[in-house]
PDB file of C-alpha atoms in Angstrom:
ATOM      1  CA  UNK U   1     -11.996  -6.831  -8.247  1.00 90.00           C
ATOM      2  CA  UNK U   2     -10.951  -9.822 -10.669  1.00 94.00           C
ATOM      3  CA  UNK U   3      -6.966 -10.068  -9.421  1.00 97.00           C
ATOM      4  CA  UNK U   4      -4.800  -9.046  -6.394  1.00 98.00           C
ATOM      5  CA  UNK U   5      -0.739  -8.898  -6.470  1.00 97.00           C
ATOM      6  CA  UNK U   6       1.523 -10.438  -3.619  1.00 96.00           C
ATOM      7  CA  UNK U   7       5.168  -9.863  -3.754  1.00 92.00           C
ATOM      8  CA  UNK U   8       6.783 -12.368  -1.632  1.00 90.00           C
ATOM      9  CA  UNK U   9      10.205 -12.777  -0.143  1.00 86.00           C
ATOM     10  CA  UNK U  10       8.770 -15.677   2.383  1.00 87.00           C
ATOM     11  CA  UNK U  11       9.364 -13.539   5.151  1.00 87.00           C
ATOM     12  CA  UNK U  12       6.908 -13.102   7.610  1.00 89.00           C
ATOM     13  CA  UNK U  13       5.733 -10.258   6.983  1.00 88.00           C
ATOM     14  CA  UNK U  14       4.688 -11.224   2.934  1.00 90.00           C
ATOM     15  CA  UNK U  15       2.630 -14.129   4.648  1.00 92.00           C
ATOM     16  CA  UNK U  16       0.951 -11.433   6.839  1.00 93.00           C
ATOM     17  CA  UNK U  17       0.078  -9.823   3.239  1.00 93.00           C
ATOM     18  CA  UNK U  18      -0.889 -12.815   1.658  1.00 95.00           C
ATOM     19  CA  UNK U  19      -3.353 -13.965   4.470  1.00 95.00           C
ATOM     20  CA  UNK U  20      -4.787  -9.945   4.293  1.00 95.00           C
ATOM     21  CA  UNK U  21      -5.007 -10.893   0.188  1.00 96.00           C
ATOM     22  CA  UNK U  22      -6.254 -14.135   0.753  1.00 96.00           C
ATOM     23  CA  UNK U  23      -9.360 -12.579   2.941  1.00 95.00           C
ATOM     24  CA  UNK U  24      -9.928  -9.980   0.225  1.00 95.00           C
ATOM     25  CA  UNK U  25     -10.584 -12.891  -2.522  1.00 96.00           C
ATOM     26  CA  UNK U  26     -12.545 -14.943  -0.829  1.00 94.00           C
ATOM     27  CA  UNK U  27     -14.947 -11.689  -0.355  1.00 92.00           C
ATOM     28  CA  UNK U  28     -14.820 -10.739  -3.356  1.00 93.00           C
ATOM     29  CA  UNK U  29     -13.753 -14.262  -5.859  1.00 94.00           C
ATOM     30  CA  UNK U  30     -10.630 -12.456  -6.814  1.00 96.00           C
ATOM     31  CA  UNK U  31      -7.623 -14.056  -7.573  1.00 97.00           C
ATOM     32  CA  UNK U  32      -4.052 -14.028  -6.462  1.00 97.00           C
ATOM     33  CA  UNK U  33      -1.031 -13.889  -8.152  1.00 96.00           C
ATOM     34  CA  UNK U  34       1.820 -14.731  -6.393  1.00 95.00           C
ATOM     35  CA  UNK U  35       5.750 -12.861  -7.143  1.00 93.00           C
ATOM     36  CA  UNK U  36       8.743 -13.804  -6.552  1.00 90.00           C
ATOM     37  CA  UNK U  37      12.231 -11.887  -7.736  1.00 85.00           C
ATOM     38  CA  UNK U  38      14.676 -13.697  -6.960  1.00 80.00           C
ATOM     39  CA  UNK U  39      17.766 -11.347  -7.898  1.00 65.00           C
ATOM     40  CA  UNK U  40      20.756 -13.062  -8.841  1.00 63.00           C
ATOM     41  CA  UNK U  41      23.288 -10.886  -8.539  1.00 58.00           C
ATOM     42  CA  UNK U  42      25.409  -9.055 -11.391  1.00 56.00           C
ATOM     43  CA  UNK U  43      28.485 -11.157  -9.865  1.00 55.00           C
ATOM     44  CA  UNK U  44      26.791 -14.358 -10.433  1.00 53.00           C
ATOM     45  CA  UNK U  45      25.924 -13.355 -14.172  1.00 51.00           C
ATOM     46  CA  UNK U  46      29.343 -12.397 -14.705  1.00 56.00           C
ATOM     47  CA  UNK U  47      30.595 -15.779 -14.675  1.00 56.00           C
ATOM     48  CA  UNK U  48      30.889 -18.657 -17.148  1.00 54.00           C
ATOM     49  CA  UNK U  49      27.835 -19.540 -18.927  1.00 64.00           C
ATOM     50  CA  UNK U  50      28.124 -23.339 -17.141  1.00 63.00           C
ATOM     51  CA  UNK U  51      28.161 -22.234 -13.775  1.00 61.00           C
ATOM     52  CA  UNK U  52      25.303 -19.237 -14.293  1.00 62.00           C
ATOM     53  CA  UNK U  53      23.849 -21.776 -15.711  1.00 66.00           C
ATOM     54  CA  UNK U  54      24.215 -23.721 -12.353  1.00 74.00           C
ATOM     55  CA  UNK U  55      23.708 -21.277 -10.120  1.00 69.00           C
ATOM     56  CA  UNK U  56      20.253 -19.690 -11.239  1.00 70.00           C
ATOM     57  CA  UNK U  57      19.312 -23.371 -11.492  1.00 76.00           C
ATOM     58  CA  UNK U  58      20.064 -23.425  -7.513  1.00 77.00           C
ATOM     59  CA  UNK U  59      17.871 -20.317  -6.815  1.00 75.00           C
ATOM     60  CA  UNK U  60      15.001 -21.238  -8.842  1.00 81.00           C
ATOM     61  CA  UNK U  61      14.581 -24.552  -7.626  1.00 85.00           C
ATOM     62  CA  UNK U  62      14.555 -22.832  -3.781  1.00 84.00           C
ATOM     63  CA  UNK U  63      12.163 -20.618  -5.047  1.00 85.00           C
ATOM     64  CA  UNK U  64       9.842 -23.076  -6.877  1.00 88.00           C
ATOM     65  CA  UNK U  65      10.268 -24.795  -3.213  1.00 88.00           C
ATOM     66  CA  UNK U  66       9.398 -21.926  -1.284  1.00 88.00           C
ATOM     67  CA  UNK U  67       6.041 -20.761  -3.706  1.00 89.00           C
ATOM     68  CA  UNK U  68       4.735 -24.125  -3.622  1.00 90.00           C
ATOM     69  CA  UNK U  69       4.779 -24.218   0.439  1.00 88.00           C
ATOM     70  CA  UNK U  70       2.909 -20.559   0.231  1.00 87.00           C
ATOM     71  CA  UNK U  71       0.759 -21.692  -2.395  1.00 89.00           C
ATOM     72  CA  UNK U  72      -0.545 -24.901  -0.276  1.00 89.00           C
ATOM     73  CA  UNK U  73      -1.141 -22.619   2.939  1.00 91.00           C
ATOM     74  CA  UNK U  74      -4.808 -23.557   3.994  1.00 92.00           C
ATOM     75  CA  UNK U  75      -6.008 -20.264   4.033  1.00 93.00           C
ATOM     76  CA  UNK U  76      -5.823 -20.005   0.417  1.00 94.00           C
ATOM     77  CA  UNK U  77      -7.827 -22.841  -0.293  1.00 92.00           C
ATOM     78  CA  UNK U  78     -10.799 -22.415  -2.725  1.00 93.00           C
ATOM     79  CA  UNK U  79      -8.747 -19.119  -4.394  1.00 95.00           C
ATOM     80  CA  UNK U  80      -7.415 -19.014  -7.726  1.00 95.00           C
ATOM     81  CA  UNK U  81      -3.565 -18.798  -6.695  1.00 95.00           C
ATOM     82  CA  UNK U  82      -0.735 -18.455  -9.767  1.00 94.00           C
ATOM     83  CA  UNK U  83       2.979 -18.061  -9.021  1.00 92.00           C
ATOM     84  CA  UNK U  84       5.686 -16.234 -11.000  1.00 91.00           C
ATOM     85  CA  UNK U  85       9.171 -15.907 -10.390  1.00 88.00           C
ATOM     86  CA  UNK U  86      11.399 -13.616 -12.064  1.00 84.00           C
ATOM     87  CA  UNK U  87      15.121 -12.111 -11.823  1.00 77.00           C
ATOM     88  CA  UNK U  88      14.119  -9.063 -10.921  1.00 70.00           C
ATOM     89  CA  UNK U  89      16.382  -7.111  -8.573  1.00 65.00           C
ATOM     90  CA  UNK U  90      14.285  -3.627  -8.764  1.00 73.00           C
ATOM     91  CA  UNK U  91      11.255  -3.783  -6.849  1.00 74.00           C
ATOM     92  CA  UNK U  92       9.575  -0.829  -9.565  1.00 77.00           C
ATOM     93  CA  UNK U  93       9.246  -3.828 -12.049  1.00 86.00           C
ATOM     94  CA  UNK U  94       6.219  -4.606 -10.065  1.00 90.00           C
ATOM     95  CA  UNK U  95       3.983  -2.548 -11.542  1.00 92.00           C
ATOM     96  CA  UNK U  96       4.923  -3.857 -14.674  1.00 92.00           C
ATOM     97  CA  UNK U  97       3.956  -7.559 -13.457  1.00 93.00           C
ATOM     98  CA  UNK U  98       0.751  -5.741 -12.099  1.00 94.00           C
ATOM     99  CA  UNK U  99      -0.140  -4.084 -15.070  1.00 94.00           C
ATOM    100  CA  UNK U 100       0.935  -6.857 -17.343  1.00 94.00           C
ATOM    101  CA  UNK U 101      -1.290  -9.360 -15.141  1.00 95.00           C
ATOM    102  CA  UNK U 102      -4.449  -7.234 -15.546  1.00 96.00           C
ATOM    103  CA  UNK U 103      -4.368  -6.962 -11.228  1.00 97.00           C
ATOM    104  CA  UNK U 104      -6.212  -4.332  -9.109  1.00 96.00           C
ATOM    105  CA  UNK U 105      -4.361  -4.049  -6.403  1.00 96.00           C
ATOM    106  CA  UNK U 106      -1.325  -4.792  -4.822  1.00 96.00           C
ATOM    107  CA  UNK U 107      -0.913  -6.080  -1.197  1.00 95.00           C
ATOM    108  CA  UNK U 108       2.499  -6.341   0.273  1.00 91.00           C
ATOM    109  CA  UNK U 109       4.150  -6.646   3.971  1.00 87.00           C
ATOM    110  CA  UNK U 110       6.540  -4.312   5.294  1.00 81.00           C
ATOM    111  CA  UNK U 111       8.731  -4.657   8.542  1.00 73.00           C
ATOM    112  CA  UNK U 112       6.991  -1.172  10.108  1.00 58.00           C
ATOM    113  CA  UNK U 113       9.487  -1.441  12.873  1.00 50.00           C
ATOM    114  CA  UNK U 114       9.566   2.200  13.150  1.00 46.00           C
ATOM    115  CA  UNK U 115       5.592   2.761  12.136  1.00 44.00           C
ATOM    116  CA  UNK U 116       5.134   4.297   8.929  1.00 47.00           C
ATOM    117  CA  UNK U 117       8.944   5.040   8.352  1.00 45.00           C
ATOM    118  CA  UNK U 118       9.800   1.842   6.595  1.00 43.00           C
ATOM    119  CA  UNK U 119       6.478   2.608   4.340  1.00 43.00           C
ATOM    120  CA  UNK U 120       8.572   6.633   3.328  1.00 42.00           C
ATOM    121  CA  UNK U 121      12.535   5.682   3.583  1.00 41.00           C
ATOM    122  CA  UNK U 122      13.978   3.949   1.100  1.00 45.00           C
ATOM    123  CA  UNK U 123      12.935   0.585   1.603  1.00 68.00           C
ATOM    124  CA  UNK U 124      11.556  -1.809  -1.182  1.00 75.00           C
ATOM    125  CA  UNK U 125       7.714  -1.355   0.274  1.00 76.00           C
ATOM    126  CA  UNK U 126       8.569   2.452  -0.526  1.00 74.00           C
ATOM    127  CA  UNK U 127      10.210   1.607  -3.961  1.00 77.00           C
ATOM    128  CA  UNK U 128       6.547  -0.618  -4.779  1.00 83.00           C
ATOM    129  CA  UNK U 129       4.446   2.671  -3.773  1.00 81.00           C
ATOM    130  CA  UNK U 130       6.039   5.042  -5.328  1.00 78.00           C
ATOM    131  CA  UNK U 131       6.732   3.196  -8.809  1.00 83.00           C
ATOM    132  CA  UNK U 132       2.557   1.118  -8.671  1.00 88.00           C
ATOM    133  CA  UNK U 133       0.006   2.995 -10.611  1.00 92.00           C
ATOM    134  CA  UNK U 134      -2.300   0.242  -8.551  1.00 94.00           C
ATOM    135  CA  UNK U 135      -3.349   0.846  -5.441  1.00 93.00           C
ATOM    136  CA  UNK U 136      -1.117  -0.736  -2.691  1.00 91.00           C
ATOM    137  CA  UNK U 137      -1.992  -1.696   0.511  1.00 92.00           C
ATOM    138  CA  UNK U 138       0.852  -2.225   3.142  1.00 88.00           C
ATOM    139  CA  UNK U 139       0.480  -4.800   5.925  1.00 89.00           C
ATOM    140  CA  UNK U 140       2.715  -4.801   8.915  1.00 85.00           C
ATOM    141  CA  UNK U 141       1.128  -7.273  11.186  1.00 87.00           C
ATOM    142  CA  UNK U 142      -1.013 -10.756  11.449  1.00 88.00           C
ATOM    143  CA  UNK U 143      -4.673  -9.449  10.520  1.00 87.00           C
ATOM    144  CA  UNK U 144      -6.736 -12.785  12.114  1.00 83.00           C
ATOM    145  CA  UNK U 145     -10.145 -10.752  11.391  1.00 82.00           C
ATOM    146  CA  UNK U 146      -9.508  -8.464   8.459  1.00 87.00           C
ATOM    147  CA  UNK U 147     -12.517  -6.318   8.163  1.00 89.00           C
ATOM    148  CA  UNK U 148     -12.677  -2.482   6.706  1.00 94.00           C
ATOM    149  CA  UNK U 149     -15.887  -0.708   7.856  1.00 95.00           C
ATOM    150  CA  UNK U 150     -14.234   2.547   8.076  1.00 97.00           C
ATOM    151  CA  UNK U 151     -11.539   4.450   6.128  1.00 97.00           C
ATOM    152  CA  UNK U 152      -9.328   7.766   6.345  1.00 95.00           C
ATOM    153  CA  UNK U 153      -8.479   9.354   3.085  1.00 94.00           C
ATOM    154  CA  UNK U 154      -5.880  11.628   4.368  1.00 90.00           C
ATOM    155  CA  UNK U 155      -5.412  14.710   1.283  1.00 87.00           C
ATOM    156  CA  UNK U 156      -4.798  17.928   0.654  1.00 85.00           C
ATOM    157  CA  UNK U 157      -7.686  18.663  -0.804  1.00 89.00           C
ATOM    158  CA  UNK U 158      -5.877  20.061  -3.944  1.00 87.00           C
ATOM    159  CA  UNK U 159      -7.875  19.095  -7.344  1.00 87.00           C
ATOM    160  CA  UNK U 160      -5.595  16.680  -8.470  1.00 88.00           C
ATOM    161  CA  UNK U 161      -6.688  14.702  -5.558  1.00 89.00           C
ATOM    162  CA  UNK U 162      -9.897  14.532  -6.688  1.00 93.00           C
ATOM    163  CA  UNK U 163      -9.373  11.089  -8.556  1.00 93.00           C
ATOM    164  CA  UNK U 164      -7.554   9.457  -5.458  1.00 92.00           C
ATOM    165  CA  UNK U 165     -10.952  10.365  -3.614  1.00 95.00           C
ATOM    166  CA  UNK U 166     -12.703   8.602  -6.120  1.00 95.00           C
ATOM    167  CA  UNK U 167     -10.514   5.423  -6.278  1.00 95.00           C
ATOM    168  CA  UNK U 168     -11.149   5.252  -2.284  1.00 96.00           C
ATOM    169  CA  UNK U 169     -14.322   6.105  -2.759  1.00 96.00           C
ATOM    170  CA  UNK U 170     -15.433   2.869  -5.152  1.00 95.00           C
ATOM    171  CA  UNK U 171     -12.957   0.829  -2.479  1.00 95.00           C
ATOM    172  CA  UNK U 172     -15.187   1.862   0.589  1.00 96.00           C
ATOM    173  CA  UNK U 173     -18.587   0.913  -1.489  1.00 95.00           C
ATOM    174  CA  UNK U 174     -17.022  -2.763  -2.540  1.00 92.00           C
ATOM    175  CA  UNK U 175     -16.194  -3.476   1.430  1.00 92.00           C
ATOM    176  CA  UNK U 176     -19.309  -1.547   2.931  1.00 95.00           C
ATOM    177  CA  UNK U 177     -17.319   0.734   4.722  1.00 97.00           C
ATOM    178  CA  UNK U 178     -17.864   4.171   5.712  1.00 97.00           C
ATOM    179  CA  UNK U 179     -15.417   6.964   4.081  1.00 97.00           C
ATOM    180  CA  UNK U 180     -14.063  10.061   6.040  1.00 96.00           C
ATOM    181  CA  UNK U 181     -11.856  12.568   4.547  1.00 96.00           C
ATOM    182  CA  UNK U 182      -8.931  14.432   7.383  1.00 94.00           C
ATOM    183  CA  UNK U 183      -7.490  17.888   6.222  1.00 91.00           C
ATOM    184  CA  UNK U 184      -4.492  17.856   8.561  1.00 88.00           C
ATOM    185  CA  UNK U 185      -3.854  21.480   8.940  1.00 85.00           C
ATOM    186  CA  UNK U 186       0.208  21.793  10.413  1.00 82.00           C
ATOM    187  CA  UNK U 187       1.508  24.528  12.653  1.00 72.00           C
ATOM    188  CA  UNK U 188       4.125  26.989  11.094  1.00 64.00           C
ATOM    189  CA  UNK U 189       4.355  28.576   7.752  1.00 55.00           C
ATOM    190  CA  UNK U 190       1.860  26.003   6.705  1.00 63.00           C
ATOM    191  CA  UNK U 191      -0.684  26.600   9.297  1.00 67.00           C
ATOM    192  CA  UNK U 192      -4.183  27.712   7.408  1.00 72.00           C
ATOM    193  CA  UNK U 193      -6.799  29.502   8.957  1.00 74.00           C
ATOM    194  CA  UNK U 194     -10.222  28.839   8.729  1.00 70.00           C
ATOM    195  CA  UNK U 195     -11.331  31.594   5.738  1.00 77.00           C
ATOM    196  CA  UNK U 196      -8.618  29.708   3.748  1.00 82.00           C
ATOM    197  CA  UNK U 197      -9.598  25.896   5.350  1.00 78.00           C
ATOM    198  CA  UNK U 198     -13.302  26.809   3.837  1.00 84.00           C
ATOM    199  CA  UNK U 199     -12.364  28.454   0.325  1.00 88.00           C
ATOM    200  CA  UNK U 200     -10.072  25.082  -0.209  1.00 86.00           C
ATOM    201  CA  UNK U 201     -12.688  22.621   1.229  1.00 88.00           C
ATOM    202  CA  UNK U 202     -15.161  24.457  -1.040  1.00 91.00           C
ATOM    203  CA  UNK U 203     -13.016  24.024  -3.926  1.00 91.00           C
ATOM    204  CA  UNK U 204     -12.415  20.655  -3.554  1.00 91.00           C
ATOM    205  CA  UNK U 205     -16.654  19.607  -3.161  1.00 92.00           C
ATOM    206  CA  UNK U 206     -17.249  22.072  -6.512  1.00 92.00           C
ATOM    207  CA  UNK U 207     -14.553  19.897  -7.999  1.00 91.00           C
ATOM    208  CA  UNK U 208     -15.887  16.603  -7.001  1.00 92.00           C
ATOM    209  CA  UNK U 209     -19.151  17.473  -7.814  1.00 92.00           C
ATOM    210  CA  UNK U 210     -20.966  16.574  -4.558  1.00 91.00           C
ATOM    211  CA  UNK U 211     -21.414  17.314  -0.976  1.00 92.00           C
ATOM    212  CA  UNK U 212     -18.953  15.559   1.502  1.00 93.00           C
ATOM    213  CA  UNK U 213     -18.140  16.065   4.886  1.00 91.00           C
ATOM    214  CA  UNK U 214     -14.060  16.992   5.640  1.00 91.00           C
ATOM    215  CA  UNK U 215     -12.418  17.256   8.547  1.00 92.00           C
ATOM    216  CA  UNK U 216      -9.855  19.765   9.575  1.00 89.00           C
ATOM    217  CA  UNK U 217      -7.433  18.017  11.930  1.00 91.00           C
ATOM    218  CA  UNK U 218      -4.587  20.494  13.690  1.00 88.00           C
ATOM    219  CA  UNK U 219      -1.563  19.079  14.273  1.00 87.00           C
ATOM    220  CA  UNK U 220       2.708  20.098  14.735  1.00 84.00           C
ATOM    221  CA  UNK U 221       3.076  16.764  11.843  1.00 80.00           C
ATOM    222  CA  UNK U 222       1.022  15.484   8.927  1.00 82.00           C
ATOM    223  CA  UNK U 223       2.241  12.100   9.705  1.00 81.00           C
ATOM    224  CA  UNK U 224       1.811  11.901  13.330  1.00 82.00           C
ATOM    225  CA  UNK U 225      -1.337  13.536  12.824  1.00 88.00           C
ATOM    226  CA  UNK U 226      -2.680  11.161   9.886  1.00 88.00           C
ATOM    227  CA  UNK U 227      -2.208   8.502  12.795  1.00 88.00           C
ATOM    228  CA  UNK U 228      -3.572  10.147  15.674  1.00 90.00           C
ATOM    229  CA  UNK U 229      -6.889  11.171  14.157  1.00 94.00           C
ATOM    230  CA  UNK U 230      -7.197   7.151  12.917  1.00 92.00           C
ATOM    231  CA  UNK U 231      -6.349   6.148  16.371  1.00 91.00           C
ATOM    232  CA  UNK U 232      -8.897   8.424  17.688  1.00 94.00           C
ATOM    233  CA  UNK U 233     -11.328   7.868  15.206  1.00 95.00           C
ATOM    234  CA  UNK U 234     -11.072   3.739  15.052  1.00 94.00           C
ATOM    235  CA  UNK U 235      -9.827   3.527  11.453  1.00 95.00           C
ATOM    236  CA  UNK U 236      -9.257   0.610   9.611  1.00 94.00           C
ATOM    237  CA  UNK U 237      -7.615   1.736   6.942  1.00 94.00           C
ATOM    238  CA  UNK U 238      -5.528   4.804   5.997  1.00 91.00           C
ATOM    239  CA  UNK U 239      -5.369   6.123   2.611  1.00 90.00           C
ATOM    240  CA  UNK U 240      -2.499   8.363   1.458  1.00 86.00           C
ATOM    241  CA  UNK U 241      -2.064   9.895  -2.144  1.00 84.00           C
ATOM    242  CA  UNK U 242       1.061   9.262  -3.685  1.00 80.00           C
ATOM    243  CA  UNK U 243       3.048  11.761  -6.569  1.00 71.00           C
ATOM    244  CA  UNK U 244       4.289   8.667  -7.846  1.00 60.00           C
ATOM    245  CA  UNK U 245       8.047   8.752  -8.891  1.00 50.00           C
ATOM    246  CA  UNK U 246       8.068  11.612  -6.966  1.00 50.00           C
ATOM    247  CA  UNK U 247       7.301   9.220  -3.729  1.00 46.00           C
ATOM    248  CA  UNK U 248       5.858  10.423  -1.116  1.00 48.00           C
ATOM    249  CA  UNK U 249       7.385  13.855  -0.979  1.00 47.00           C
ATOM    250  CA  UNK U 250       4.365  15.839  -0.367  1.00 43.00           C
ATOM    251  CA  UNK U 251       3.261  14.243   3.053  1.00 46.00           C
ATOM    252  CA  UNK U 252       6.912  13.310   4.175  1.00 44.00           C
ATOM    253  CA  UNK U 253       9.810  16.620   3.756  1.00 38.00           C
ATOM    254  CA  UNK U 254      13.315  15.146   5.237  1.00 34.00           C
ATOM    255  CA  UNK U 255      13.255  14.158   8.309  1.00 30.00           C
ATOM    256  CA  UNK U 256       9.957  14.447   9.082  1.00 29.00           C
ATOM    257  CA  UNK U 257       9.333  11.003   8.608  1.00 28.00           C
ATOM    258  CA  UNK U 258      11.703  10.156  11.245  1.00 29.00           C
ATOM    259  CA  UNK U 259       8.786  11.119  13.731  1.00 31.00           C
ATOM    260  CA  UNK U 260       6.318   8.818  12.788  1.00 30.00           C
ATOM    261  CA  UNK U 261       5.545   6.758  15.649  1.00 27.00           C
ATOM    262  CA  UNK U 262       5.858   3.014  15.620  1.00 35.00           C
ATOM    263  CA  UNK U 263       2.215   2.603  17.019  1.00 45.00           C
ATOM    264  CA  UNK U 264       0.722   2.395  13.135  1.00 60.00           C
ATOM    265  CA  UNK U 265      -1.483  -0.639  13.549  1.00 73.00           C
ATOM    266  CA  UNK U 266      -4.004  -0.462  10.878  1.00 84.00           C
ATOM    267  CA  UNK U 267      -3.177  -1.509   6.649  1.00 89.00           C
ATOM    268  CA  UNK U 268      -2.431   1.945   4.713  1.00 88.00           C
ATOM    269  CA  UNK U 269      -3.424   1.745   1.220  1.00 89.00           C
ATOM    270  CA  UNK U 270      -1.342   4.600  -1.315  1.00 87.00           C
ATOM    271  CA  UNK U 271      -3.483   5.814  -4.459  1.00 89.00           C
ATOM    272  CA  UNK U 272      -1.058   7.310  -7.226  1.00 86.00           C
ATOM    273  CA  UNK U 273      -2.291  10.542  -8.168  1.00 80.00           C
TER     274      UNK U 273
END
């Protein structure tokens, strides 16, 4: 891992991110790159040329103000740390910054004040996962002793999957941490029984080309059920596949993301398919 992406709004939350990001490159001598859009507004950019002029003048000076204090936090000290600021108002044109930056990953805060809902509705944590073909982890809380020693790669065991479990895979070997891979098998017209749970998990291991152990985990939601079985099983992390610009269709169908719980401590990381 060589560089890791921040986007930062200076809210709380982006500083819990940063600190996560901060304790990833120290382990690892990564650097950071630090983003900032600052989004002046179609209105603004509609006036004269003077007083656009002016005014982005105004917001990039508070910005430059803003990514210097971030940059000086103490926790970052002995990390390669570079800032940009753009006027981006779309939160997809991070993965262009990503890509264009030659990063790894992506670490950015979210609100979570209704658990993993703010990660599937809308919001610009959503728009970042959906849109990153890097791997994005999502912090929703202070992290004073980040450490991964065990992860949940939550799939569907479907083939296409099969690089997502690799991706997590290489992740668990760079942090020494132990990988476990949840079926979670719903009630309803969904429900599989356990002929079909075998013939898929046997597909899946013929398609990865080695033995693994999966777990079949029953329960009425995917989502409450990705969370249970990481509460129960002392997770660190929880890895979802994403369908990219499809989002996050696949695990979350209307409203069912409405009954995540708001008990998701631990980071999720999403791995476009």
């Amino acid at each position: 891992m060589k560089k890791i992406l921040v986007p930062v709004d200076f809210s709380k939350h982006s500083e819990y991110a940063l600190e996560v990001a901060a304790k990833i490159a120290k382990q690892h001598e990564a650097g950071i790159i630090l983003l900032h859009m600052i989004g002046i507004s179609d209105s603004v950019l509609a006036n004269s040329e003077i007083a656009e002029e002016a005014e982005a003048k105004y917001y990039l000076k508070l910005a430059k103000e803003k990514i210097k204090e971030f940059t000086e936090k103490e926790y970052l000290k002995d990390i390669s740390v570079e800032a940009i600021i753009q006027n981006y108002k779309d939160f997809t044109e991070v993965n262009n910054v990503g890509q264009e930056q030659n990063c790894d990953l992506v670490v950015m805060g979210s609100h979570g004040t209704s658990g993993l809902s703010e990660l599937f509705v809308g919001s610009n944590t959503e728009k970042v996962v959906r849109t990153s073909d890097l791997p994005v982890i999502v912090i929703k809380k202070s992290h004073d002793d980040f450490s991964i020693k065990k992860i949940v790669l939550a799939c569907d065991l479907d083939k296409e999957s099969i690089p997502v479990y690799m991706k997590a895979e290489a992740f668990a070997k760079l942090f020494s941490a132990s990988l476990e891979v949840v079926y979670i098998n719903t009630s309803g017209a969904n429900f599989m029984g356990f002929d079909d749970v075998e013939k898929r998990m046997e597909s899946f291991k013929k398609e990865l080309g080695k033995e693994i152990n999966v777990t079949f985990y029953n329960h009425h939601s995917v989502e409450r059920g990705m969370l249970n079985y990481c509460f129960e099983h002392d997770a660190d992390l929880l890895v979802i596949p994403t369908h990219g610009r499809k989002g996050l269709a696949h695990f979350v169908v209307g409203s069912l993301a409405e009954n995540v719980s708001n008990h998701a401590k631990i980071p999720v990381m999403t791995i476009k398919l």
